[in-house]
Tab-separated table of C-alpha atoms in Angstrom:
chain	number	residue	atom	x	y	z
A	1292	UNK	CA	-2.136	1.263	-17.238
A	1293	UNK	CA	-4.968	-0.145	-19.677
A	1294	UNK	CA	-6.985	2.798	-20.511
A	1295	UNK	CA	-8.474	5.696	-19.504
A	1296	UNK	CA	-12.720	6.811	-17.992
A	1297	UNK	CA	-14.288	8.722	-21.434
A	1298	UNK	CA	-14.040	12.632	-20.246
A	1299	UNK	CA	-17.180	14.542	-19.903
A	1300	UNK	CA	-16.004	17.188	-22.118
A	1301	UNK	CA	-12.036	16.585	-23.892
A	1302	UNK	CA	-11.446	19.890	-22.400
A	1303	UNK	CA	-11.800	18.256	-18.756
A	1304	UNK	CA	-9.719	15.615	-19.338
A	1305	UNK	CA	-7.682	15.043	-16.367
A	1306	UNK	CA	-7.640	19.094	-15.006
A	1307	UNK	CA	-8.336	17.137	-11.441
A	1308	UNK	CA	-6.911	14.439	-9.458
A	1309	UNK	CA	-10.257	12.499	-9.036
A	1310	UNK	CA	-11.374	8.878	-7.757
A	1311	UNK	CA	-12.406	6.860	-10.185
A	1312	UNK	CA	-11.135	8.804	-13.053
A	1313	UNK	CA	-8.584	6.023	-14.521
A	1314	UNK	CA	-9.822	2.907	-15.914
A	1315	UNK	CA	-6.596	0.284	-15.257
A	1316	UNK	CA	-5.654	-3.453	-16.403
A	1317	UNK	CA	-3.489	-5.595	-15.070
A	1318	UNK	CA	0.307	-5.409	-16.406
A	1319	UNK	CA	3.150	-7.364	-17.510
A	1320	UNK	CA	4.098	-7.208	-13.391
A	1321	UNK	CA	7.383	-6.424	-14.101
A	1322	UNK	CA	7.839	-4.348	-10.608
A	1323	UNK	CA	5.857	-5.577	-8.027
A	1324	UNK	CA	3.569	-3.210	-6.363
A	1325	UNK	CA	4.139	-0.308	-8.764
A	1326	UNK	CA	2.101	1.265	-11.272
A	1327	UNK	CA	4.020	2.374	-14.349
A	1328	UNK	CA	3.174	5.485	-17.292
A	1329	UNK	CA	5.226	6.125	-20.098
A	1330	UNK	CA	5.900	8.927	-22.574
A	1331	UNK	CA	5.375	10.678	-18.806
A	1332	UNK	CA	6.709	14.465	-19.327
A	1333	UNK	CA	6.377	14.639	-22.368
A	1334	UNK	CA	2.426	13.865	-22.767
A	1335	UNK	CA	1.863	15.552	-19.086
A	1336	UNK	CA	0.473	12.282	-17.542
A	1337	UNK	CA	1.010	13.716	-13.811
A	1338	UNK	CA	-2.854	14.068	-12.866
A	1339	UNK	CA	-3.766	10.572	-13.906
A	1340	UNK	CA	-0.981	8.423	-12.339
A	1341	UNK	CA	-0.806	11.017	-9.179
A	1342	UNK	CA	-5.042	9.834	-8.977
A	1343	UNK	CA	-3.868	6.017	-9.201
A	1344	UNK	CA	-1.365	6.783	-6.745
A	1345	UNK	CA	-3.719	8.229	-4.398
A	1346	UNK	CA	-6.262	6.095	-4.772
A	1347	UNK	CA	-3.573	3.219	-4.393
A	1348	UNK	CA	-1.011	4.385	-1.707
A	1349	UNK	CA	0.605	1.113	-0.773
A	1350	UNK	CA	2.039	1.015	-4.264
A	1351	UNK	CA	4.317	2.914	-5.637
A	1352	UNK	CA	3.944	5.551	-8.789
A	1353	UNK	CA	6.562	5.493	-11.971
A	1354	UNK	CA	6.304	7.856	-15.042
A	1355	UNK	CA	9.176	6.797	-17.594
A	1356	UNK	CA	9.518	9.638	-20.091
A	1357	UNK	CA	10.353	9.128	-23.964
A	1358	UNK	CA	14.194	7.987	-24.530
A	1359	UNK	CA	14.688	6.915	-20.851
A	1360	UNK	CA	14.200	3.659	-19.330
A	1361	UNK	CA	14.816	1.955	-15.398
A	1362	UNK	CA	17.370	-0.845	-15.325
A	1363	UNK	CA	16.345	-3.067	-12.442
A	1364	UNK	CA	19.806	-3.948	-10.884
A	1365	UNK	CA	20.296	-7.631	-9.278
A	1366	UNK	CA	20.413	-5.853	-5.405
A	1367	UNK	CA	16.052	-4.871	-6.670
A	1368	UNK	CA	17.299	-1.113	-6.648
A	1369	UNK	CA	16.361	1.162	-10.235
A	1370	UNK	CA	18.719	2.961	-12.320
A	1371	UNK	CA	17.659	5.874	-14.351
A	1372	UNK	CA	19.272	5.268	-18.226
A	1373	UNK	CA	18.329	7.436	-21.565
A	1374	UNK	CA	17.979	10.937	-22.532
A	1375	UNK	CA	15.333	12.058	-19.627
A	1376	UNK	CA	14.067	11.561	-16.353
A	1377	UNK	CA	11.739	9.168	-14.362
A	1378	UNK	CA	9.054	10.454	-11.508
A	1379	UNK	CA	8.132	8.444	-8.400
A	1380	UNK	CA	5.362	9.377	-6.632
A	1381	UNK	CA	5.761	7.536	-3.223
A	1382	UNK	CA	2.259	7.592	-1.020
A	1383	UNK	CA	3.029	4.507	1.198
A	1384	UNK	CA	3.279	7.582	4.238
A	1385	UNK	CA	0.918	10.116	3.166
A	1386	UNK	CA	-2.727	11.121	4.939
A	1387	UNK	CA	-5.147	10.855	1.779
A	1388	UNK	CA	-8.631	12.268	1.842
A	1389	UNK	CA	-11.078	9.491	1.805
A	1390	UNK	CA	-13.566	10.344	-1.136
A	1391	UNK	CA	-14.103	12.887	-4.079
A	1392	UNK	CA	-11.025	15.125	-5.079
A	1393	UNK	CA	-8.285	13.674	-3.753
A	1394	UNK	CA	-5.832	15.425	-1.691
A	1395	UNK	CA	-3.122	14.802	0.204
A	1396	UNK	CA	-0.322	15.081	2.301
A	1397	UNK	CA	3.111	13.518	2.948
A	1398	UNK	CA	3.189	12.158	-1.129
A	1399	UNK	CA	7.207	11.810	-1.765
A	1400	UNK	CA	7.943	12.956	-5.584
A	1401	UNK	CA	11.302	12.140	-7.064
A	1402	UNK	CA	12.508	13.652	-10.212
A	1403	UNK	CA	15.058	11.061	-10.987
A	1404	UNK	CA	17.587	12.339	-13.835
A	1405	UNK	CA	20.090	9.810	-15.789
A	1406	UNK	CA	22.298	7.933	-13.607
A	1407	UNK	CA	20.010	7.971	-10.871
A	1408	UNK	CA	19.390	5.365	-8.377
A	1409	UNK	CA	16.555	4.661	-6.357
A	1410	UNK	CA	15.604	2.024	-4.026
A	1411	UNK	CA	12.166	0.609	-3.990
A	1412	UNK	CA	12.121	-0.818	-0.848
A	1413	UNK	CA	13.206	1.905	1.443
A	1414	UNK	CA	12.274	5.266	-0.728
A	1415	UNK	CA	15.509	6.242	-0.963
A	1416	UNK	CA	16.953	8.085	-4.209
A	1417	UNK	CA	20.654	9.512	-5.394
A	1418	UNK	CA	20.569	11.817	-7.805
A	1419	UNK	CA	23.202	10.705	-11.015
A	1420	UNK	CA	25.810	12.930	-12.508
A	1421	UNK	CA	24.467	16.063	-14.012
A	1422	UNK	CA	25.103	15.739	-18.019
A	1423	UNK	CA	25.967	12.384	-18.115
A	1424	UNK	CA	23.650	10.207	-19.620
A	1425	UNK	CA	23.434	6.906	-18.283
A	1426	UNK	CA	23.862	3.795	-19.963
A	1427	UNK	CA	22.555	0.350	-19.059
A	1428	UNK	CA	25.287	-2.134	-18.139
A	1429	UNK	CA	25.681	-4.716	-20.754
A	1430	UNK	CA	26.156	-7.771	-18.210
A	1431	UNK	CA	22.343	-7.014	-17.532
A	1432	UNK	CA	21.076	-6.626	-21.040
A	1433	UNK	CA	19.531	-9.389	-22.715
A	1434	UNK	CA	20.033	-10.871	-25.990
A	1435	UNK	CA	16.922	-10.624	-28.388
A	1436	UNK	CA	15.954	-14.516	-27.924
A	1437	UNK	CA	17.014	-14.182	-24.227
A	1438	UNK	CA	14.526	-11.445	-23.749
A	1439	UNK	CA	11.696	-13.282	-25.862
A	1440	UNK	CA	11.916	-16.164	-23.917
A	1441	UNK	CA	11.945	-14.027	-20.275
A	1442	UNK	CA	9.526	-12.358	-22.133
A	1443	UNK	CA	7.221	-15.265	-22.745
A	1444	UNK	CA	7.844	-16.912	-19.629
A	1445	UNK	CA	6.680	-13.850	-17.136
A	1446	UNK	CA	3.246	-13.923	-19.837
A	1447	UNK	CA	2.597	-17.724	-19.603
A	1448	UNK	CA	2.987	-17.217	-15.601
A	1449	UNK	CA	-0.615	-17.937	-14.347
A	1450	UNK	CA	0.115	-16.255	-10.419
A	1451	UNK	CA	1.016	-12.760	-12.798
């Protein structure tokens, strides 16, 4: 997510799920065809990645709230880790209006809590353990250089 069209007025800001109303850059690429928010819930970001979602149905929609994270397992499927939650919006099925407000039917939304799993490829999600937060398994963590120099490598990649 690079940025965002100037509102008309600040109190418009985002009150409608329009075309065009997000101004986007290219990302680290981290998960393929997926478009990722942070600080989701807590700064209400729904309108603006549900619009890039819309306006971009073959990929898939992520908003990672504050003190939560997705640990990308070795099998490609996410776990939920941290304090909150993660949304996926999931278009690849819906019937989207073709111009102006966008609406839409068929979108998938998954409100995935701590432990949570969900898998990319198929759209499928299991909800984690209510209460329990999550925590990210250690024999997928990274060391500090370790994650500099994956780090550095996925940024020096010229097909990103």
């Amino acid at each position: 997510l690079g940025g965002d069209r100037p509102p008309r007025d600040s109190s418009e800001a985002y009150l409608t799920i329009d075309r065009s109303n997000i101004v986007t850059a290219r990302g680290f690429g981290l998960l393929p065809r997926t478009i990722v928010d942070q600080h989701f819930v807590r700064r209400k970001r729904h309108n603006r990645l549900m619009s890039l979602v819309l306006e971009n149905p073959d990929m898939l929609g992520v908003g990672i709230d504050e003190a939560t994270a997705l640990q990308v397992n070795p099998d490609g499927r996410w776990t939920v880790v941290g304090a909150s939650v993660v949304v996926v919006y999931d278009a690849r099925g819906a019937r989207i209006t073709p111009s102006g407000v966008l609406g839409a039917t068929g979108v998938r939304l998954h409100i995935l809590s701590p432990g949570s799993v969900y898998d990319p490829r198929t759209g499928v999600a299991t909800l984690g353990a209510f209460g329990l937060p999550a925590r990210p398994q250690p024999a997928l963590l990274r060391t500090g250089k370790e994650a500099a120099r994956a780090l550095s490598r996925d940024l020096a990649c010229p097909s990103c």
